[in-house]
Amino acid sequence: MAVSDEIGALTRAFSGLGIDEKSLISILGKWHPEQRNSFRKGTRNFFIEDERQFERWDDRHIIQLEREFLRFKNAMLLWTMHPWERDARLAKEALYKGPQYGVLIEIACTRSSEELLGARRAYHSLFERSIEEEVASRVGGIERKLLVALLSSYRYEGPRVNEEIAKTEAKTLCNAIKNAGKKPAIEEEEVLRILTTRSKLHIKAVYKHYKEISGKYLDQDLDAELGLKETVQCLCLPQTYFSKVLDDALKTSVDEITKETVTRVIVTRADADMKQIKEEYHQKYGATLSKKIEDVANGNYREFLLTLVARGDQ
Amino acid sequence: MATLIAPEHASPVEDAEALRKAFQGWGTDEKAVISILGHRTATQRQLIRHAYEEIYKEDLIKRLESELSGDFEKAVYRWILDPTDRDAVLLNVAIKHSPIPDYRVIVEISCIRSPEEFLAVKRAYQIRYKRSIEEDLASHTKGDIRKLLFALVSTFRYDGNEINARLANSEADVLRNAIKEREFNHEEIIRIVSTRSKLQLLATLNHYKDDYETSITKHLVDGPANDYLVALRTAIRCFNDPQKYYEKVIRNALNKPGTDEDALTRVIVTTAEKDLEVIKELYYKRNTVSLHKAVGKHTSGDYKAFLRALLGKED
């Protein structure tokens, strides 16, 4: 390979999600000191000219590299964890790093009642606090109400749905949304009550009735509302939510918090609804999820993701 | 300490047969019902139900409902239910109470049970009513009382021993500030009372008393006379000293003209296998008459006999 090609391959090995360890070994492994010197001089974006006349690694890149090297390890840890510990740790991180309310909503709304309960128990063990007391004391305002209620929920999961009540509640939502200009829907007690206490089947029925009454989709109408759109999507259309979130994250130019979405979603959904997420993704974005992962991820991390994603094919 | 007097070994089959005999013929032999059911533990009562169902292909509870009546029937019904099921039924009755829900019962059960016990109650509620207690409660309440009760019912508190003293101190101040500003329904009050672990909350309440020389409930009496504040004070009393709280409920139930049988039944049935003995002592200390005597004076008939059986030893 010509030197310029090799440099290109090296740069590629360091970019995207995870590290292409094989390329690093096969290229860097055989380079003599002069070649490594040319590499340092030739790649301005990794190395900077130090005032004392030598090429120094750019600190930001070292941090970046650390993250990418650790991406596989973090995926391993997350994958081998008990789902309860996994969700508890993800919630803790989401609360302390960011904070990322979307992740909290995701966990609260896409897990089953028993899974969410398990996560809350694990949280007690790991952090000696309840998740609701942590969220309540760290989040203020209207988001607090929504998040605490969602994370504390223990929804009925049986088949019984009262269609009359679902219809009435769809009307309530309709009115709240119409009135959103004067008072945001998220500040309406009734909106929160319906979305945070009703069973998922019931809310799906509300979703259906909402479409019949207003001609529009509830989640689309909640576009401007803090967290409510994600709440409805996670409760009613989790695959739509997950495929969107993956598409946003499978890019090289996004921040670290967004990149971590890829590991989180694929690890937590591999045994749940990965098949449906792949179908939805293909439908919405044209490309297959696997191809997108191949384009954007590297090395062991990539192989691991692809393996998990392929599990849905059984 | 429990007051229930039950034999160590009882034969569920014999008990089922004896109950069947009590139902036969004209009327019911209530004394027999009391002498058996009034002296069996929760496990023993479960076994009797199973045995009765096996032998007579009939639900013992349904049979009791048709054979007995009035306050006696209500008491036996609540007594024979499995404790978690009982709490679920009590909660449902409280929520559906008219004209307004019986807030006190909801606060009492959600605050006195341990997190795991209350979780089991929520499950039992879902199985029985095919809805979650949260959705029923939320749809029957609104405003501040909804906020508080909903939070108390949804929470799954940490139940370990870790206490953060600095946090207890700062949250005691937060409570004080909200109360000083007369913002009794302040988000922070609800947050602290409904999410912190019981031990952490007690530490906070103790700091409050140390720093401000009065217990928080006395400061909360100053507010407007509304259901929310009553519920908040009840919650705090339940955390601080459940037995003292229960004694007061019984005392009020007996002193009320006409006697509040529902409250009396609820407390006795709920605590007979737990700490009714302590409550009896508290009652005697407070009223200089034994609970046995007081119940004897304010109730009558089979209902009275049943309660006194559950009250155990008369001293």
mmCIF file of N, CA, C and O in Angstrom, chain B residues 203-272:
data_model
loop_
_atom_site.group_PDB
_atom_site.id
_atom_site.type_symbol
_atom_site.label_atom_id
_atom_site.label_comp_id
_atom_site.label_asym_id
_atom_site.label_seq_id
_atom_site.Cartn_x
_atom_site.Cartn_y
_atom_site.Cartn_z
ATOM 1 N N ALA B 203 -34.940 10.981 59.864
ATOM 2 C CA ALA B 203 -33.786 11.799 60.243
ATOM 3 C C ALA B 203 -34.088 13.262 59.955
ATOM 4 O O ALA B 203 -33.774 14.152 60.759
ATOM 5 N N THR B 204 -34.694 13.505 58.806
ATOM 6 C CA THR B 204 -35.042 14.878 58.438
ATOM 7 C C THR B 204 -36.036 15.467 59.434
ATOM 8 O O THR B 204 -35.878 16.611 59.885
ATOM 9 N N LEU B 205 -37.065 14.684 59.800
ATOM 10 C CA LEU B 205 -38.068 15.188 60.732
ATOM 11 C C LEU B 205 -37.458 15.448 62.114
ATOM 12 O O LEU B 205 -37.838 16.394 62.808
ATOM 13 N N ASN B 206 -36.497 14.605 62.496
ATOM 14 C CA ASN B 206 -35.823 14.835 63.779
ATOM 15 C C ASN B 206 -34.999 16.107 63.759
ATOM 16 O O ASN B 206 -35.006 16.886 64.714
ATOM 17 N N HIS B 207 -34.297 16.321 62.643
ATOM 18 C CA HIS B 207 -33.527 17.553 62.515
ATOM 19 C C HIS B 207 -34.454 18.757 62.598
ATOM 20 O O HIS B 207 -34.125 19.778 63.207
ATOM 21 N N TYR B 208 -35.624 18.614 61.976
ATOM 22 C CA TYR B 208 -36.596 19.701 61.990
ATOM 23 C C TYR B 208 -36.957 20.044 63.432
ATOM 24 O O TYR B 208 -36.948 21.200 63.841
ATOM 25 N N LYS B 209 -37.261 18.990 64.199
ATOM 26 C CA LYS B 209 -37.650 19.230 65.590
ATOM 27 C C LYS B 209 -36.501 19.845 66.377
ATOM 28 O O LYS B 209 -36.703 20.749 67.179
ATOM 29 N N ASP B 210 -35.270 19.351 66.132
ATOM 30 C CA ASP B 210 -34.110 19.891 66.845
ATOM 31 C C ASP B 210 -33.868 21.344 66.497
ATOM 32 O O ASP B 210 -33.614 22.172 67.357
ATOM 33 N N ASP B 211 -33.935 21.644 65.195
ATOM 34 C CA ASP B 211 -33.603 23.006 64.772
ATOM 35 C C ASP B 211 -34.700 24.013 65.084
ATOM 36 O O ASP B 211 -34.419 25.168 65.346
ATOM 37 N N TYR B 212 -35.958 23.580 65.000
ATOM 38 C CA TYR B 212 -37.029 24.570 65.117
ATOM 39 C C TYR B 212 -37.882 24.380 66.363
ATOM 40 O O TYR B 212 -38.908 25.019 66.524
ATOM 41 N N GLU B 213 -37.475 23.477 67.207
ATOM 42 C CA GLU B 213 -38.088 23.260 68.512
ATOM 43 C C GLU B 213 -39.532 22.802 68.505
ATOM 44 O O GLU B 213 -40.150 22.696 69.552
ATOM 45 N N THR B 214 -40.096 22.606 67.338
ATOM 46 C CA THR B 214 -41.456 22.066 67.290
ATOM 47 C C THR B 214 -41.477 20.969 66.237
ATOM 48 O O THR B 214 -40.710 21.009 65.281
ATOM 49 N N SER B 215 -42.409 20.021 66.430
ATOM 50 C CA SER B 215 -42.512 19.001 65.389
ATOM 51 C C SER B 215 -43.220 19.631 64.189
ATOM 52 O O SER B 215 -44.019 20.545 64.322
ATOM 53 N N ILE B 216 -42.912 19.097 63.035
ATOM 54 C CA ILE B 216 -43.429 19.694 61.807
ATOM 55 C C ILE B 216 -44.954 19.670 61.745
ATOM 56 O O ILE B 216 -45.581 20.573 61.197
ATOM 57 N N THR B 217 -45.555 18.651 62.350
ATOM 58 C CA THR B 217 -47.013 18.564 62.275
ATOM 59 C C THR B 217 -47.675 19.744 62.979
ATOM 60 O O THR B 217 -48.701 20.248 62.533
ATOM 61 N N LYS B 218 -47.043 20.230 64.074
ATOM 62 C CA LYS B 218 -47.629 21.376 64.748
ATOM 63 C C LYS B 218 -47.597 22.596 63.845
ATOM 64 O O LYS B 218 -48.515 23.396 63.823
ATOM 65 N N HIS B 219 -46.505 22.742 63.078
ATOM 66 C CA HIS B 219 -46.437 23.880 62.162
ATOM 67 C C HIS B 219 -47.428 23.735 61.026
ATOM 68 O O HIS B 219 -47.909 24.720 60.484
ATOM 69 N N LEU B 220 -47.715 22.498 60.658
ATOM 70 C CA LEU B 220 -48.625 22.288 59.536
ATOM 71 C C LEU B 220 -50.083 22.512 59.943
ATOM 72 O O LEU B 220 -50.954 22.602 59.095
ATOM 73 N N VAL B 221 -50.351 22.596 61.220
ATOM 74 C CA VAL B 221 -51.731 22.807 61.666
ATOM 75 C C VAL B 221 -52.178 24.224 61.320
ATOM 76 O O VAL B 221 -53.362 24.499 61.174
ATOM 77 N N ASP B 222 -51.202 25.094 61.141
ATOM 78 C CA ASP B 222 -51.471 26.503 60.859
ATOM 79 C C ASP B 222 -52.112 26.779 59.520
ATOM 80 O O ASP B 222 -52.571 27.873 59.257
ATOM 81 N N GLY B 223 -52.061 25.806 58.660
ATOM 82 C CA GLY B 223 -52.475 26.084 57.282
ATOM 83 C C GLY B 223 -53.980 26.069 57.105
ATOM 84 O O GLY B 223 -54.726 25.863 58.065
ATOM 85 N N PRO B 224 -54.419 26.267 55.872
ATOM 86 C CA PRO B 224 -55.855 26.249 55.591
ATOM 87 C C PRO B 224 -56.418 24.850 55.873
ATOM 88 O O PRO B 224 -55.707 23.861 55.822
ATOM 89 N N ALA B 225 -57.700 24.812 56.201
ATOM 90 C CA ALA B 225 -58.322 23.526 56.525
ATOM 91 C C ALA B 225 -58.697 22.824 55.234
ATOM 92 O O ALA B 225 -59.799 22.949 54.736
ATOM 93 N N ASN B 226 -57.762 22.083 54.674
ATOM 94 C CA ASN B 226 -58.115 21.343 53.462
ATOM 95 C C ASN B 226 -57.620 19.900 53.533
ATOM 96 O O ASN B 226 -56.809 19.553 54.394
ATOM 97 N N ASP B 227 -58.166 19.090 52.639
ATOM 98 C CA ASP B 227 -57.851 17.658 52.649
ATOM 99 C C ASP B 227 -56.370 17.404 52.476
ATOM 100 O O ASP B 227 -55.810 16.485 53.053
ATOM 101 N N TYR B 228 -55.753 18.244 51.645
ATOM 102 C CA TYR B 228 -54.341 18.035 51.360
ATOM 103 C C TYR B 228 -53.516 18.098 52.638
ATOM 104 O O TYR B 228 -52.702 17.218 52.923
ATOM 105 N N LEU B 229 -53.742 19.120 53.437
ATOM 106 C CA LEU B 229 -52.936 19.271 54.656
ATOM 107 C C LEU B 229 -53.225 18.161 55.657
ATOM 108 O O LEU B 229 -52.316 17.673 56.332
ATOM 109 N N VAL B 230 -54.494 17.766 55.745
ATOM 110 C CA VAL B 230 -54.841 16.652 56.645
ATOM 111 C C VAL B 230 -54.077 15.412 56.203
ATOM 112 O O VAL B 230 -53.486 14.700 57.015
ATOM 113 N N ALA B 231 -54.083 15.170 54.893
ATOM 114 C CA ALA B 231 -53.384 13.986 54.367
ATOM 115 C C ALA B 231 -51.892 14.082 54.642
ATOM 116 O O ALA B 231 -51.250 13.093 55.028
ATOM 117 N N LEU B 232 -51.327 15.279 54.477
ATOM 118 C CA LEU B 232 -49.890 15.449 54.696
ATOM 119 C C LEU B 232 -49.538 15.176 56.162
ATOM 120 O O LEU B 232 -48.586 14.464 56.467
ATOM 121 N N ARG B 233 -50.334 15.723 57.056
ATOM 122 C CA ARG B 233 -50.066 15.496 58.483
ATOM 123 C C ARG B 233 -50.232 14.024 58.833
ATOM 124 O O ARG B 233 -49.458 13.463 59.605
ATOM 125 N N THR B 234 -51.249 13.397 58.242
ATOM 126 C CA THR B 234 -51.459 11.964 58.484
ATOM 127 C C THR B 234 -50.245 11.169 58.030
ATOM 128 O O THR B 234 -49.774 10.277 58.733
ATOM 129 N N ALA B 235 -49.727 11.518 56.850
ATOM 130 C CA ALA B 235 -48.569 10.796 56.331
ATOM 131 C C ALA B 235 -47.413 10.889 57.314
ATOM 132 O O ALA B 235 -46.775 9.891 57.656
ATOM 133 N N ILE B 236 -47.169 12.097 57.804
ATOM 134 C CA ILE B 236 -46.052 12.282 58.721
ATOM 135 C C ILE B 236 -46.265 11.513 60.016
ATOM 136 O O ILE B 236 -45.336 10.884 60.533
ATOM 137 N N ARG B 237 -47.500 11.519 60.512
ATOM 138 C CA ARG B 237 -47.782 10.743 61.733
ATOM 139 C C ARG B 237 -47.539 9.255 61.501
ATOM 140 O O ARG B 237 -47.008 8.554 62.355
ATOM 141 N N CYS B 238 -47.945 8.792 60.328
ATOM 142 C CA CYS B 238 -47.775 7.361 60.020
ATOM 143 C C CYS B 238 -46.306 6.991 59.961
ATOM 144 O O CYS B 238 -45.915 5.898 60.367
ATOM 145 N N PHE B 239 -45.471 7.899 59.461
ATOM 146 C CA PHE B 239 -44.047 7.594 59.408
ATOM 147 C C PHE B 239 -43.447 7.601 60.798
ATOM 148 O O PHE B 239 -42.656 6.765 61.166
ATOM 149 N N ASN B 240 -43.828 8.624 61.570
ATOM 150 C CA ASN B 240 -43.214 8.824 62.868
ATOM 151 C C ASN B 240 -43.529 7.706 63.846
ATOM 152 O O ASN B 240 -42.646 7.200 64.521
ATOM 153 N N ASP B 241 -44.799 7.380 63.939
ATOM 154 C CA ASP B 241 -45.199 6.424 64.968
ATOM 155 C C ASP B 241 -46.509 5.763 64.573
ATOM 156 O O ASP B 241 -47.577 6.207 64.965
ATOM 157 N N PRO B 242 -46.432 4.707 63.773
ATOM 158 C CA PRO B 242 -47.656 4.074 63.270
ATOM 159 C C PRO B 242 -48.588 3.584 64.380
ATOM 160 O O PRO B 242 -49.800 3.687 64.255
ATOM 161 N N GLN B 243 -48.023 3.092 65.475
ATOM 162 C CA GLN B 243 -48.905 2.554 66.516
ATOM 163 C C GLN B 243 -49.679 3.671 67.206
ATOM 164 O O GLN B 243 -50.868 3.521 67.513
ATOM 165 N N LYS B 244 -48.979 4.783 67.406
ATOM 166 C CA LYS B 244 -49.668 5.926 68.017
ATOM 167 C C LYS B 244 -50.771 6.408 67.080
ATOM 168 O O LYS B 244 -51.876 6.759 67.509
ATOM 169 N N TYR B 245 -50.460 6.400 65.779
ATOM 170 C CA TYR B 245 -51.450 6.796 64.784
ATOM 171 C C TYR B 245 -52.678 5.874 64.856
ATOM 172 O O TYR B 245 -53.812 6.336 64.892
ATOM 173 N N TYR B 246 -52.412 4.568 64.909
ATOM 174 C CA TYR B 246 -53.527 3.619 64.940
ATOM 175 C C TYR B 246 -54.372 3.802 66.202
ATOM 176 O O TYR B 246 -55.595 3.699 66.168
ATOM 177 N N GLU B 247 -53.685 4.079 67.325
ATOM 178 C CA GLU B 247 -54.428 4.274 68.577
ATOM 179 C C GLU B 247 -55.402 5.426 68.412
ATOM 180 O O GLU B 247 -56.561 5.357 68.828
ATOM 181 N N LYS B 248 -54.923 6.497 67.747
ATOM 182 C CA LYS B 248 -55.786 7.655 67.571
ATOM 183 C C LYS B 248 -56.973 7.318 66.677
ATOM 184 O O LYS B 248 -58.094 7.750 66.924
ATOM 185 N N VAL B 249 -56.706 6.535 65.627
ATOM 186 C CA VAL B 249 -57.806 6.164 64.725
ATOM 187 C C VAL B 249 -58.866 5.394 65.499
ATOM 188 O O VAL B 249 -60.065 5.668 65.381
ATOM 189 N N ILE B 250 -58.404 4.449 66.325
ATOM 190 C CA ILE B 250 -59.367 3.650 67.102
ATOM 191 C C ILE B 250 -60.111 4.543 68.080
ATOM 192 O O ILE B 250 -61.334 4.465 68.226
ATOM 193 N N ARG B 251 -59.365 5.401 68.772
ATOM 194 C CA ARG B 251 -59.988 6.285 69.759
ATOM 195 C C ARG B 251 -61.069 7.140 69.114
ATOM 196 O O ARG B 251 -62.177 7.244 69.606
ATOM 197 N N ASN B 252 -60.724 7.749 67.961
ATOM 198 C CA ASN B 252 -61.707 8.577 67.262
ATOM 199 C C ASN B 252 -62.886 7.754 66.784
ATOM 200 O O ASN B 252 -64.033 8.192 66.854
ATOM 201 N N ALA B 253 -62.601 6.531 66.305
ATOM 202 C CA ALA B 253 -63.678 5.682 65.795
ATOM 203 C C ALA B 253 -64.670 5.348 66.903
ATOM 204 O O ALA B 253 -65.882 5.289 66.670
ATOM 205 N N LEU B 254 -64.144 5.115 68.119
ATOM 206 C CA LEU B 254 -65.019 4.758 69.233
ATOM 207 C C LEU B 254 -65.729 5.968 69.816
ATOM 208 O O LEU B 254 -66.874 5.863 70.259
ATOM 209 N N ASN B 255 -65.066 7.115 69.804
ATOM 210 C CA ASN B 255 -65.671 8.302 70.394
ATOM 211 C C ASN B 255 -66.722 8.930 69.511
ATOM 212 O O ASN B 255 -67.601 9.637 69.972
ATOM 213 N N LYS B 256 -66.585 8.675 68.215
ATOM 214 C CA LYS B 256 -67.525 9.295 67.279
ATOM 215 C C LYS B 256 -68.940 8.823 67.599
ATOM 216 O O LYS B 256 -69.147 7.641 67.825
ATOM 217 N N PRO B 257 -69.899 9.766 67.598
ATOM 218 C CA PRO B 257 -71.278 9.326 67.857
ATOM 219 C C PRO B 257 -71.703 8.333 66.787
ATOM 220 O O PRO B 257 -71.648 8.641 65.611
ATOM 221 N N GLY B 258 -72.079 7.133 67.229
ATOM 222 C CA GLY B 258 -72.466 6.129 66.262
ATOM 223 C C GLY B 258 -71.336 5.176 65.933
ATOM 224 O O GLY B 258 -71.553 4.157 65.319
ATOM 225 N N THR B 259 -70.136 5.497 66.336
ATOM 226 C CA THR B 259 -68.965 4.638 66.108
ATOM 227 C C THR B 259 -68.658 4.406 64.629
ATOM 228 O O THR B 259 -69.520 4.007 63.851
ATOM 229 N N ASP B 260 -67.415 4.663 64.283
ATOM 230 C CA ASP B 260 -66.991 4.436 62.902
ATOM 231 C C ASP B 260 -66.524 2.990 62.788
ATOM 232 O O ASP B 260 -65.337 2.682 62.981
ATOM 233 N N GLU B 261 -67.467 2.097 62.469
ATOM 234 C CA GLU B 261 -67.133 0.668 62.435
ATOM 235 C C GLU B 261 -66.083 0.354 61.383
ATOM 236 O O GLU B 261 -65.217 -0.487 61.588
ATOM 237 N N ASP B 262 -66.173 1.040 60.232
ATOM 238 C CA ASP B 262 -65.213 0.744 59.160
ATOM 239 C C ASP B 262 -63.786 0.964 59.629
ATOM 240 O O ASP B 262 -62.904 0.142 59.395
ATOM 241 N N ALA B 263 -63.571 2.106 60.303
ATOM 242 C CA ALA B 263 -62.215 2.413 60.755
ATOM 243 C C ALA B 263 -61.789 1.418 61.830
ATOM 244 O O ALA B 263 -60.662 0.928 61.837
ATOM 245 N N LEU B 264 -62.709 1.121 62.757
ATOM 246 C CA LEU B 264 -62.405 0.206 63.849
ATOM 247 C C LEU B 264 -62.029 -1.166 63.308
ATOM 248 O O LEU B 264 -61.007 -1.748 63.677
ATOM 249 N N THR B 265 -62.871 -1.664 62.398
ATOM 250 C CA THR B 265 -62.598 -2.972 61.782
ATOM 251 C C THR B 265 -61.254 -2.951 61.093
ATOM 252 O O THR B 265 -60.427 -3.840 61.268
ATOM 253 N N ARG B 266 -61.052 -1.898 60.297
ATOM 254 C CA ARG B 266 -59.830 -1.842 59.497
ATOM 255 C C ARG B 266 -58.591 -1.954 60.383
ATOM 256 O O ARG B 266 -57.683 -2.751 60.113
ATOM 257 N N VAL B 267 -58.532 -1.170 61.434
ATOM 258 C CA VAL B 267 -57.323 -1.172 62.259
ATOM 259 C C VAL B 267 -57.155 -2.513 62.976
ATOM 260 O O VAL B 267 -56.073 -3.095 62.973
ATOM 261 N N ILE B 268 -58.234 -3.013 63.570
ATOM 262 C CA ILE B 268 -58.106 -4.257 64.341
ATOM 263 C C ILE B 268 -57.730 -5.427 63.429
ATOM 264 O O ILE B 268 -56.815 -6.199 63.722
ATOM 265 N N VAL B 269 -58.412 -5.527 62.312
ATOM 266 C CA VAL B 269 -58.143 -6.635 61.391
ATOM 267 C C VAL B 269 -56.715 -6.558 60.831
ATOM 268 O O VAL B 269 -56.038 -7.564 60.679
ATOM 269 N N THR B 270 -56.268 -5.335 60.549
ATOM 270 C CA THR B 270 -54.940 -5.157 59.966
ATOM 271 C C THR B 270 -53.835 -5.442 60.964
ATOM 272 O O THR B 270 -52.777 -5.948 60.601
ATOM 273 N N THR B 271 -54.051 -5.115 62.251
ATOM 274 C CA THR B 271 -52.951 -5.197 63.205
ATOM 275 C C THR B 271 -53.008 -6.380 64.150
ATOM 276 O O THR B 271 -52.066 -6.587 64.919
ATOM 277 N N ALA B 272 -54.092 -7.161 64.096
ATOM 278 C CA ALA B 272 -54.244 -8.264 65.057
ATOM 279 C C ALA B 272 -53.072 -9.232 64.999
ATOM 280 O O ALA B 272 -52.700 -9.843 65.995
#
